[in-house]
Tab-separated table of C-alpha atoms and ligand atoms in Angstrom:
chain	number	residue	atom	x	y	z
M	157	MET	CA	38.093	-38.342	-6.708
M	158	GLU	CA	35.762	-38.489	-3.878
M	159	ASN	CA	35.236	-35.538	-1.451
M	160	CYS	CA	36.875	-33.147	-4.425
M	161	LEU	CA	34.589	-30.068	-4.802
M	162	PHE	CA	35.810	-29.810	-8.335
M	163	CYS	CA	35.182	-33.474	-9.252
M	164	LYS	CA	31.808	-33.261	-7.939
M	165	ILE	CA	31.229	-30.143	-10.196
M	166	ILE	CA	32.456	-32.202	-13.071
M	167	LYS	CA	29.992	-35.006	-12.198
M	168	GLY	CA	27.159	-32.554	-12.011
M	169	GLU	CA	26.766	-33.131	-8.380
M	170	ILE	CA	27.293	-29.597	-7.468
M	171	PRO	CA	26.085	-26.859	-10.053
M	172	CYS	CA	28.232	-24.415	-11.753
M	173	ASP	CA	28.044	-21.463	-14.172
M	174	LYS	CA	29.686	-23.147	-17.211
M	175	VAL	CA	31.569	-21.100	-19.626
M	176	TYR	CA	33.112	-24.038	-21.625
M	177	GLU	CA	33.245	-27.971	-21.727
M	178	ASP	CA	34.711	-30.481	-23.879
M	179	GLU	CA	35.822	-34.175	-23.256
M	180	GLU	CA	38.897	-33.085	-21.088
M	181	ILE	CA	38.208	-29.677	-19.877
M	182	LEU	CA	35.577	-27.534	-18.039
M	183	ALA	CA	35.550	-23.884	-17.305
M	184	PHE	CA	33.171	-22.031	-15.057
M	185	HIS	CA	32.667	-18.594	-13.298
M	186	ASP	CA	34.418	-18.467	-9.852
M	187	ILE	CA	31.765	-18.279	-7.011
M	188	ASN	CA	33.541	-15.499	-5.327
M	189	PRO	CA	34.940	-13.296	-8.103
M	190	ALA	CA	38.235	-11.429	-7.543
M	191	ALA	CA	37.666	-9.435	-10.583
M	192	PRO	CA	34.847	-8.443	-13.057
M	193	ILE	CA	35.423	-11.652	-14.953
M	194	HIS	CA	36.999	-14.466	-12.939
M	195	ILE	CA	36.775	-17.890	-14.655
M	196	LEU	CA	38.223	-21.356	-13.533
M	197	VAL	CA	39.679	-23.758	-15.947
M	198	ILE	CA	40.222	-27.232	-14.800
M	199	PRO	CA	41.106	-30.597	-16.421
M	200	LYS	CA	38.220	-33.156	-15.794
M	201	LYS	CA	41.047	-35.631	-14.795
M	202	HIS	CA	41.617	-35.190	-11.040
M	203	ILE	CA	45.266	-33.769	-10.852
M	204	THR	CA	45.665	-32.460	-7.327
M	205	SER	CA	47.991	-29.450	-8.208
M	206	LEU	CA	50.590	-28.288	-10.488
M	207	ALA	CA	53.078	-30.116	-8.258
M	208	HIS	CA	51.290	-33.340	-9.090
M	209	ILE	CA	51.474	-33.300	-13.023
M	210	GLU	CA	52.800	-36.393	-14.493
M	211	LYS	CA	54.530	-36.808	-17.755
M	212	GLU	CA	51.068	-38.027	-19.334
M	213	ASP	CA	49.540	-34.909	-18.103
M	214	GLU	CA	51.786	-32.490	-20.069
M	215	ASN	CA	49.329	-32.629	-23.013
M	216	ILE	CA	46.397	-31.468	-21.062
M	217	ILE	CA	48.232	-28.322	-19.720
M	218	GLY	CA	48.847	-27.234	-23.319
M	219	LYS	CA	45.220	-27.598	-24.162
M	220	ILE	CA	44.285	-25.712	-21.230
M	221	TYR	CA	46.184	-22.686	-22.451
M	222	GLY	CA	44.289	-23.152	-25.975
M	223	VAL	CA	40.895	-23.110	-24.084
M	224	ILE	CA	41.872	-20.010	-22.251
M	225	ASN	CA	42.589	-18.306	-25.443
M	226	LYS	CA	39.356	-19.541	-26.803
M	227	ILE	CA	37.468	-18.290	-23.888
M	228	ALA	CA	39.152	-14.676	-23.844
M	229	GLU	CA	38.205	-14.470	-27.714
M	230	GLU	CA	34.448	-15.714	-27.077
M	231	GLN	CA	34.091	-13.657	-23.914
M	232	GLY	CA	35.383	-10.624	-25.504
M	233	PHE	CA	38.382	-9.753	-23.269
M	234	LYS	CA	41.248	-10.995	-25.377
M	235	GLN	CA	41.885	-7.468	-26.700
M	236	ASP	CA	42.213	-5.826	-23.384
M	237	GLY	CA	44.254	-8.477	-21.646
M	238	TYR	CA	43.782	-10.848	-18.766
M	239	ARG	CA	45.959	-12.545	-15.936
M	240	VAL	CA	46.052	-16.371	-15.611
M	241	ILE	CA	46.997	-17.477	-12.043
M	242	VAL	CA	47.651	-20.957	-10.636
M	243	ASN	CA	47.870	-21.261	-6.982
M	244	CYS	CA	50.009	-24.286	-5.987
M	245	GLY	CA	50.273	-25.903	-2.381
M	246	LYS	CA	50.334	-24.213	0.979
M	247	ASN	CA	52.564	-21.425	0.216
M	248	GLY	CA	50.748	-20.671	-3.138
M	249	GLY	CA	47.707	-20.259	-1.257
M	250	GLN	CA	45.826	-23.216	-2.973
M	251	GLU	CA	42.649	-23.943	-1.179
M	252	VAL	CA	40.884	-26.336	-3.666
M	253	MET	CA	43.116	-29.369	-4.196
M	254	HIS	CA	42.191	-30.056	-7.933
M	255	LEU	CA	44.521	-28.150	-10.379
M	256	HIS	CA	42.513	-25.070	-11.489
M	257	PHE	CA	43.776	-22.081	-13.515
M	258	HIS	CA	42.228	-18.452	-12.691
M	259	ILE	CA	41.280	-16.279	-15.578
M	260	LEU	CA	41.017	-12.755	-14.239
M	261	ALA	CA	39.812	-10.002	-16.572
M	262	GLY	CA	37.558	-6.996	-17.082
M	263	LYS	CA	39.633	-4.253	-15.342
M	264	ARG	CA	43.248	-3.189	-15.115
M	265	LEU	CA	44.378	-5.438	-12.409
M	266	GLY	CA	46.454	-4.163	-9.363
M	267	GLU	CA	48.805	-5.875	-6.710
M	268	LYS	CA	51.284	-7.438	-9.475
M	269	ILE	CA	53.497	-9.633	-7.707
M	270	VAL	CA	55.914	-10.364	-10.481
F	588	AMP	P1	42.302	-21.553	-4.971
F	588	AMP	O1	42.504	-20.720	-3.633
F	588	AMP	O2	43.316	-21.164	-5.867
F	588	AMP	O3	42.410	-22.975	-4.644
F	588	AMP	O4	40.996	-21.264	-5.724
F	588	AMP	C1	39.942	-21.842	-5.287
F	588	AMP	C2	38.644	-21.093	-6.088
F	588	AMP	O5	37.638	-21.905	-6.132
F	588	AMP	C3	38.301	-19.659	-5.254
F	588	AMP	O6	38.529	-18.587	-6.000
F	588	AMP	C4	37.079	-19.963	-4.868
F	588	AMP	O7	36.227	-18.619	-4.985
F	588	AMP	C5	36.441	-20.926	-5.922
F	588	AMP	N1	35.263	-21.797	-5.588
F	588	AMP	C6	35.137	-22.342	-4.321
F	588	AMP	N2	33.877	-23.258	-4.618
F	588	AMP	C7	33.245	-22.917	-5.718
F	588	AMP	C8	32.252	-23.315	-6.545
F	588	AMP	N3	31.446	-24.167	-5.883
F	588	AMP	N4	31.893	-22.767	-7.727
F	588	AMP	C9	32.950	-21.934	-8.230
F	588	AMP	N5	33.947	-21.577	-7.729
F	588	AMP	C10	34.209	-21.952	-6.513
F	589	ZN	ZN1	39.139	-33.434	-8.114
């Protein structure tokens, strides 16, 4: 997808601080961290948002949660816990229109909404 920031990161046109990569998934540190550890996990396929998931994408969503678990283990925050957030659309506060899962960790997180 042209003009998509995260597609440009996937293509290597924009650098990122990579945490994990396989054929379908990329994870990298958020440029503006909201917690001591703030990692974004994205599908390499351009999916605009959670609201744009098709039947064929459901597999990749499961895999992303598997990758999140693996990252938590490898980065050493699995034991202490973490929060996963997906902002969707205008009311959800989504700014980058390429589906991404925020992993927040490294401190006791406040502002619990739900
Ligand atoms: P959202 O508001 O859910 O769309 O989240 C977008 C996230 O992307 C924000 O937390 C930004 O800090 C992050 N972000 C924007 N540009 C970059 C970049 N070049 N590298 C890493 N993270 C970025
Ligand atoms: Zn994209």
